Amino acid sequence: MNKIKQKYYADITSIAKTLDRIANALENNNKEDKIYYKTRKDMFADNPCTKEEYEYEAEQARLYTDDIKAQDDALNKETQEELDTQHDYLHQLVQDLDNERYHEFCNLHCIRSNDAVEVSNYITDLDYVEVLGIIKEIEAANEDDLLISKSDDQANEDEYNNDILNNNGVTYDDDYDLRVTAKMYIAELEAGDFRTKKECILDYITNEFGSQGARYTDIIKFAFYLNHPNGPQFNSTRDRGYYSLGMSGRNPYLTRGGNDYLVKGINKEDNERYFALSFVESVTDYWKYIK
């Protein structure tokens, strides 16, 4: 091999080594400069061109999520309050059942009638649809009993008028004072001092119970005597269902409508009682509408 060929091959070898060095350098530079992102979020956040836009969109998404959560929380709270109200009402209905119907209720729902805690827990665990269904069944049964008893109203009233007098001719009746109060309101209603029986009931609750508030039974009982001041004595099983419709039936006129109606509030003894809307704020800061 002559000198020209030797120089030629030497140049090629040198060029090849130079190209290898360039290739290695480029490869090393790529490894150092290339950034791998786990998500598109990381890529946008790292890019100054898109970072501000991404942060704005992320903030809007967070605000939207918080708003939806707040709405859901409010709806869940309102739904739970309504469910609690219906649970309380069903507890009252079951407590007012006579012995025979109470045992029928327990047998129907497969709970032990001699275990009050089990009965209470069963009612509390009912969902909204279930509790309304049972309330409807009990109210319907109460109305059926009321319709049967109403056919004997006149006979019962006559019997009452004959039996409430003792040997001295003095009226004897556990509810005598309440009857007298009801008659007073009837007279004032007829005189135009009140426009409706609803106004009479609200006024009675405020003046009779004041800051203590009235119980459910107190209201139903007075409503009964406001309609039958000379009728038979109030019977919680026979009479309660019909008059409770004014508080929880299809037309609960005592808990809504007009400028004044019943609400629930917490009295000084931490008991939940009924008050007139026009009066409750003078008694307590903790009260709510009845839905």
Short mmCIF file of C-alpha atoms in Angstrom, two decimals:
data_model
loop_
_atom_site.label_atom_id
_atom_site.label_comp_id
_atom_site.label_asym_id
_atom_site.label_seq_id
_atom_site.Cartn_x
_atom_site.Cartn_y
_atom_site.Cartn_z
CA MET A 1 0.00 0.00 0.00
CA ASN A 2 1.46 3.30 -1.07
CA LYS A 3 1.52 6.47 1.00
CA ILE A 4 -1.54 7.96 -0.70
CA LYS A 5 -3.73 4.99 0.22
CA GLN A 6 -2.38 4.93 3.78
CA LYS A 7 -3.25 8.61 4.22
CA TYR A 8 -6.72 8.00 2.74
CA TYR A 9 -7.59 5.22 5.17
CA ALA A 10 -6.17 7.17 8.07
CA ASP A 11 -8.45 10.10 7.23
CA ILE A 12 -11.52 7.80 7.06
CA THR A 13 -10.72 6.30 10.45
CA SER A 14 -10.35 9.75 11.96
CA ILE A 15 -13.63 10.89 10.42
CA ALA A 16 -15.43 7.80 11.76
CA LYS A 17 -14.13 8.43 15.30
CA THR A 18 -15.18 12.07 15.06
CA LEU A 19 -18.70 11.09 13.98
CA ASP A 20 -18.92 8.64 16.87
CA ARG A 21 -17.92 11.36 19.33
CA ILE A 22 -20.55 13.73 17.86
CA ALA A 23 -23.24 11.02 18.08
CA ASN A 24 -22.36 10.24 21.69
CA ALA A 25 -22.42 13.89 22.62
CA LEU A 26 -25.86 14.37 21.04
CA GLU A 27 -27.21 11.31 22.80
CA ASN A 28 -25.92 12.50 26.16
CA ASN A 29 -27.39 15.97 25.62
CA ASN A 30 -30.79 14.47 24.81
CA LYS A 31 -30.77 12.40 28.00
CA GLU A 32 -29.98 15.44 30.10
CA ASP A 33 -32.47 17.83 28.46
CA LYS A 34 -35.45 15.53 27.88
CA ILE A 35 -38.14 15.72 30.60
CA TYR A 36 -40.71 12.99 31.06
CA TYR A 37 -44.11 14.00 32.52
CA LYS A 38 -46.34 11.54 34.29
CA THR A 39 -49.56 13.40 33.36
CA ARG A 40 -50.76 16.12 31.04
CA LYS A 41 -51.47 18.16 34.14
CA ASP A 42 -47.77 18.16 35.05
CA MET A 43 -46.81 19.12 31.51
CA PHE A 44 -49.24 22.07 31.35
CA ALA A 45 -48.25 23.25 34.83
CA ASP A 46 -44.55 23.27 33.89
CA ASN A 47 -45.07 25.14 30.64
CA PRO A 48 -45.06 28.93 31.20
CA CYS A 49 -47.28 29.32 28.12
CA THR A 50 -50.07 27.15 29.54
CA LYS A 51 -49.46 27.33 33.29
CA GLU A 52 -51.66 30.39 33.91
CA GLU A 53 -54.48 29.01 31.78
CA TYR A 54 -54.29 25.67 33.58
CA GLU A 55 -54.35 27.28 37.02
CA TYR A 56 -57.44 29.31 36.09
CA GLU A 57 -59.27 26.24 34.80
CA ALA A 58 -58.25 24.27 37.89
CA GLU A 59 -59.58 27.02 40.18
CA GLN A 60 -62.89 27.15 38.29
CA ALA A 61 -63.21 23.38 38.55
CA ARG A 62 -62.52 23.52 42.29
CA LEU A 63 -65.13 26.26 42.82
CA TYR A 64 -67.69 24.31 40.81
CA THR A 65 -66.99 21.17 42.82
CA ASP A 66 -67.29 23.05 46.12
CA ASP A 67 -70.57 24.59 44.98
CA ILE A 68 -72.03 21.22 44.00
CA LYS A 69 -70.89 19.73 47.32
CA ALA A 70 -72.49 22.60 49.25
CA GLN A 71 -75.77 22.10 47.37
CA ASP A 72 -75.65 18.37 48.04
CA ASP A 73 -74.94 18.95 51.74
CA ALA A 74 -77.84 21.40 52.02
CA LEU A 75 -80.20 19.01 50.22
CA ASN A 76 -79.09 16.09 52.38
CA LYS A 77 -79.60 18.16 55.54
CA GLU A 78 -83.08 19.23 54.46
CA THR A 79 -83.98 15.66 53.50
CA GLN A 80 -82.71 14.35 56.84
CA GLU A 81 -84.70 16.96 58.77
CA GLU A 82 -87.85 15.97 56.88
CA LEU A 83 -87.15 12.29 57.56
CA ASP A 84 -86.58 13.02 61.27
CA THR A 85 -89.92 14.86 61.41
CA GLN A 86 -91.74 11.91 59.86
CA HIS A 87 -89.95 9.48 62.20
CA ASP A 88 -91.11 11.53 65.21
CA TYR A 89 -94.66 11.58 63.91
CA LEU A 90 -94.68 7.79 63.37
CA HIS A 91 -93.31 7.27 66.88
CA GLN A 92 -96.26 9.29 68.18
CA LEU A 93 -98.77 7.35 66.10
CA VAL A 94 -97.43 4.00 67.32
CA GLN A 95 -97.39 5.14 70.94
CA ASP A 96 -101.05 6.11 70.66
CA LEU A 97 -102.18 2.73 69.31
CA ASP A 98 -104.33 0.68 71.66
CA ASN A 99 -102.96 -2.65 72.90
CA GLU A 100 -104.60 -4.75 70.21
CA ARG A 101 -103.51 -2.57 67.28
CA TYR A 102 -100.02 -2.17 68.76
CA HIS A 103 -99.56 -5.95 68.75
CA GLU A 104 -100.92 -6.12 65.20
CA PHE A 105 -98.37 -3.50 64.15
CA CYS A 106 -95.48 -5.44 65.75
CA ASN A 107 -96.59 -8.75 64.24
CA LEU A 108 -96.97 -7.20 60.81
CA HIS A 109 -93.42 -5.80 60.90
CA CYS A 110 -91.86 -8.82 62.66
CA ILE A 111 -90.68 -6.99 65.77
CA ARG A 112 -91.10 -7.93 69.42
CA SER A 113 -93.93 -6.00 71.03
CA ASN A 114 -92.38 -6.31 74.51
CA ASP A 115 -89.12 -4.64 73.45
CA ALA A 116 -89.67 -0.88 73.22
CA VAL A 117 -86.07 -0.27 72.12
CA GLU A 118 -86.42 -2.69 69.22
CA VAL A 119 -89.66 -1.03 68.13
CA SER A 120 -88.07 2.43 68.35
CA ASN A 121 -84.95 1.35 66.42
CA TYR A 122 -87.10 -0.26 63.75
CA ILE A 123 -89.01 2.98 63.17
CA THR A 124 -85.83 5.09 63.17
CA ASP A 125 -84.18 2.84 60.56
CA LEU A 126 -87.05 3.20 58.07
CA ASP A 127 -86.26 5.17 54.92
CA TYR A 128 -88.44 8.04 53.71
CA VAL A 129 -90.73 5.98 51.46
CA GLU A 130 -91.19 3.27 54.09
CA VAL A 131 -92.03 5.66 56.91
CA LEU A 132 -94.58 7.55 54.79
CA GLY A 133 -96.19 4.27 53.78
CA ILE A 134 -96.66 3.14 57.38
CA ILE A 135 -97.93 6.57 58.44
CA LYS A 136 -100.50 6.43 55.65
CA GLU A 137 -101.64 2.98 56.76
CA ILE A 138 -102.08 4.00 60.41
CA GLU A 139 -103.83 7.27 59.54
CA ALA A 140 -106.18 5.42 57.19
CA ALA A 141 -107.03 2.97 59.97
CA ASN A 142 -107.60 5.85 62.40
CA GLU A 143 -109.90 7.56 59.90
CA ASP A 144 -111.89 4.35 59.44
CA ASP A 145 -112.33 4.11 63.20
CA LEU A 146 -113.34 7.76 63.32
CA LEU A 147 -115.98 7.32 60.61
CA ILE A 148 -117.50 4.44 62.56
CA SER A 149 -117.52 6.43 65.78
CA LYS A 150 -118.94 9.56 64.13
CA SER A 151 -122.20 7.75 63.38
CA ASP A 152 -122.69 7.53 67.15
CA ASP A 153 -121.69 11.11 67.90
CA GLN A 154 -125.12 12.25 68.97
CA ALA A 155 -125.66 9.22 71.17
CA ASN A 156 -122.25 9.72 72.77
CA GLU A 157 -122.95 13.39 73.39
CA ASP A 158 -126.27 12.60 75.04
CA GLU A 159 -124.58 9.95 77.16
CA TYR A 160 -121.90 12.41 78.15
CA ASN A 161 -124.41 15.06 79.15
CA ASN A 162 -126.16 12.53 81.39
CA ASP A 163 -123.04 11.09 82.95
CA ILE A 164 -120.82 14.09 83.69
CA LEU A 165 -122.95 15.16 86.64
CA ASN A 166 -122.26 13.56 90.01
CA ASN A 167 -124.75 13.24 92.85
CA ASN A 168 -124.31 16.89 93.83
CA GLY A 169 -125.03 18.10 90.31
CA VAL A 170 -121.42 19.34 89.91
CA THR A 171 -119.65 18.79 86.64
CA TYR A 172 -116.90 16.17 86.92
CA ASP A 173 -114.57 15.70 83.97
CA ASP A 174 -110.78 15.46 83.64
CA ASP A 175 -110.96 17.83 80.68
CA TYR A 176 -113.56 20.18 82.12
CA ASP A 177 -111.24 23.21 82.19
CA LEU A 178 -110.18 22.57 78.60
CA ARG A 179 -113.83 22.35 77.53
CA VAL A 180 -114.56 25.67 79.24
CA THR A 181 -111.59 27.26 77.45
CA ALA A 182 -112.74 25.85 74.11
CA LYS A 183 -116.24 27.26 74.66
CA MET A 184 -114.73 30.66 75.43
CA TYR A 185 -112.84 30.64 72.13
CA ILE A 186 -115.97 29.52 70.26
CA ALA A 187 -117.87 32.47 71.71
CA GLU A 188 -115.08 34.87 70.71
CA LEU A 189 -114.96 33.32 67.24
CA GLU A 190 -118.70 33.85 66.81
CA ALA A 191 -118.32 37.41 68.10
CA GLY A 192 -115.73 38.14 65.42
CA ASP A 193 -112.70 38.39 67.70
CA PHE A 194 -111.13 35.59 65.67
CA ARG A 195 -111.64 34.88 61.99
CA THR A 196 -110.81 31.16 61.95
CA LYS A 197 -110.38 28.23 64.30
CA LYS A 198 -106.72 28.19 63.27
CA GLU A 199 -106.32 31.64 64.87
CA CYS A 200 -108.01 30.31 68.00
CA ILE A 201 -105.59 27.38 68.21
CA LEU A 202 -102.50 29.56 67.73
CA ASP A 203 -103.72 32.05 70.33
CA TYR A 204 -104.50 29.24 72.78
CA ILE A 205 -101.02 27.71 72.39
CA THR A 206 -99.30 31.05 72.95
CA ASN A 207 -101.36 32.09 75.97
CA GLU A 208 -101.69 28.69 77.61
CA PHE A 209 -98.16 27.33 77.19
CA GLY A 210 -96.04 30.46 76.63
CA SER A 211 -92.28 29.89 76.58
CA GLN A 212 -92.71 26.17 77.34
CA GLY A 213 -94.44 25.50 74.03
CA ALA A 214 -97.17 22.94 73.39
CA ARG A 215 -96.89 19.23 72.81
CA TYR A 216 -98.42 17.53 69.81
CA THR A 217 -101.19 16.01 71.94
CA ASP A 218 -101.99 19.37 73.56
CA ILE A 219 -102.77 20.84 70.14
CA ILE A 220 -104.80 17.90 68.84
CA LYS A 221 -106.79 17.71 72.06
CA PHE A 222 -107.72 21.39 72.04
CA ALA A 223 -108.68 21.18 68.36
CA PHE A 224 -111.00 18.29 69.24
CA TYR A 225 -112.81 20.23 71.97
CA LEU A 226 -112.94 23.33 69.79
CA ASN A 227 -115.17 21.25 67.50
CA HIS A 228 -116.93 19.20 70.20
CA PRO A 229 -116.98 21.18 73.47
CA ASN A 230 -119.89 19.07 74.77
CA GLY A 231 -118.91 15.80 73.11
CA PRO A 232 -117.45 12.64 74.61
CA GLN A 233 -114.07 12.84 76.28
CA PHE A 234 -111.07 12.96 73.95
CA ASN A 235 -109.78 9.49 73.03
CA SER A 236 -106.21 9.45 71.71
CA THR A 237 -106.81 6.39 69.51
CA ARG A 238 -110.20 7.33 68.15
CA ASP A 239 -109.82 11.09 67.74
CA ARG A 240 -106.13 11.80 67.23
CA GLY A 241 -105.85 10.58 63.63
CA TYR A 242 -108.54 12.85 62.23
CA TYR A 243 -107.36 16.05 63.91
CA SER A 244 -103.69 15.34 63.19
CA LEU A 245 -104.47 15.92 59.50
CA GLY A 246 -104.27 19.64 60.21
CA MET A 247 -100.60 19.18 61.05
CA SER A 248 -99.42 16.46 58.70
CA GLY A 249 -102.16 15.50 56.23
CA ARG A 250 -102.70 16.54 52.64
CA ASN A 251 -103.71 20.02 53.76
CA PRO A 252 -101.72 20.77 56.94
CA TYR A 253 -103.31 24.16 57.49
CA LEU A 254 -101.89 24.50 61.00
CA THR A 255 -98.26 24.36 59.82
CA ARG A 256 -98.39 26.53 56.72
CA GLY A 257 -100.40 29.20 54.94
CA GLY A 258 -101.23 32.76 55.97
CA ASN A 259 -99.07 35.00 58.12
CA ASP A 260 -99.05 32.80 61.20
CA TYR A 261 -98.81 29.04 61.72
CA LEU A 262 -97.12 26.40 63.86
CA VAL A 263 -93.34 25.93 63.95
CA LYS A 264 -91.05 23.81 66.11
CA GLY A 265 -88.65 25.32 68.62
CA ILE A 266 -86.41 24.33 71.52
CA ASN A 267 -87.57 25.63 74.90
CA LYS A 268 -85.40 26.42 77.94
CA GLU A 269 -85.53 22.78 79.07
CA ASP A 270 -84.07 21.73 75.69
CA ASN A 271 -87.34 20.08 74.70
CA GLU A 272 -88.75 20.43 71.20
CA ARG A 273 -92.22 21.95 71.32
CA TYR A 274 -94.70 23.72 69.05
CA PHE A 275 -95.01 27.51 68.95
CA ALA A 276 -96.81 30.08 66.85
CA LEU A 277 -94.51 31.65 64.26
CA SER A 278 -95.47 35.11 65.52
CA PHE A 279 -94.27 34.20 69.04
CA VAL A 280 -91.36 31.76 68.72
CA GLU A 281 -88.55 34.32 68.21
CA SER A 282 -89.37 35.94 71.54
CA VAL A 283 -88.71 32.59 73.20
CA THR A 284 -85.80 30.92 71.41
CA ASP A 285 -83.26 31.35 68.64
CA TYR A 286 -83.50 27.66 67.78
CA TRP A 287 -86.61 26.96 65.76
CA LYS A 288 -87.55 25.60 62.34
CA TYR A 289 -90.43 25.42 59.91
CA ILE A 290 -92.48 22.23 59.73
CA LYS A 291 -92.35 20.67 56.25
#
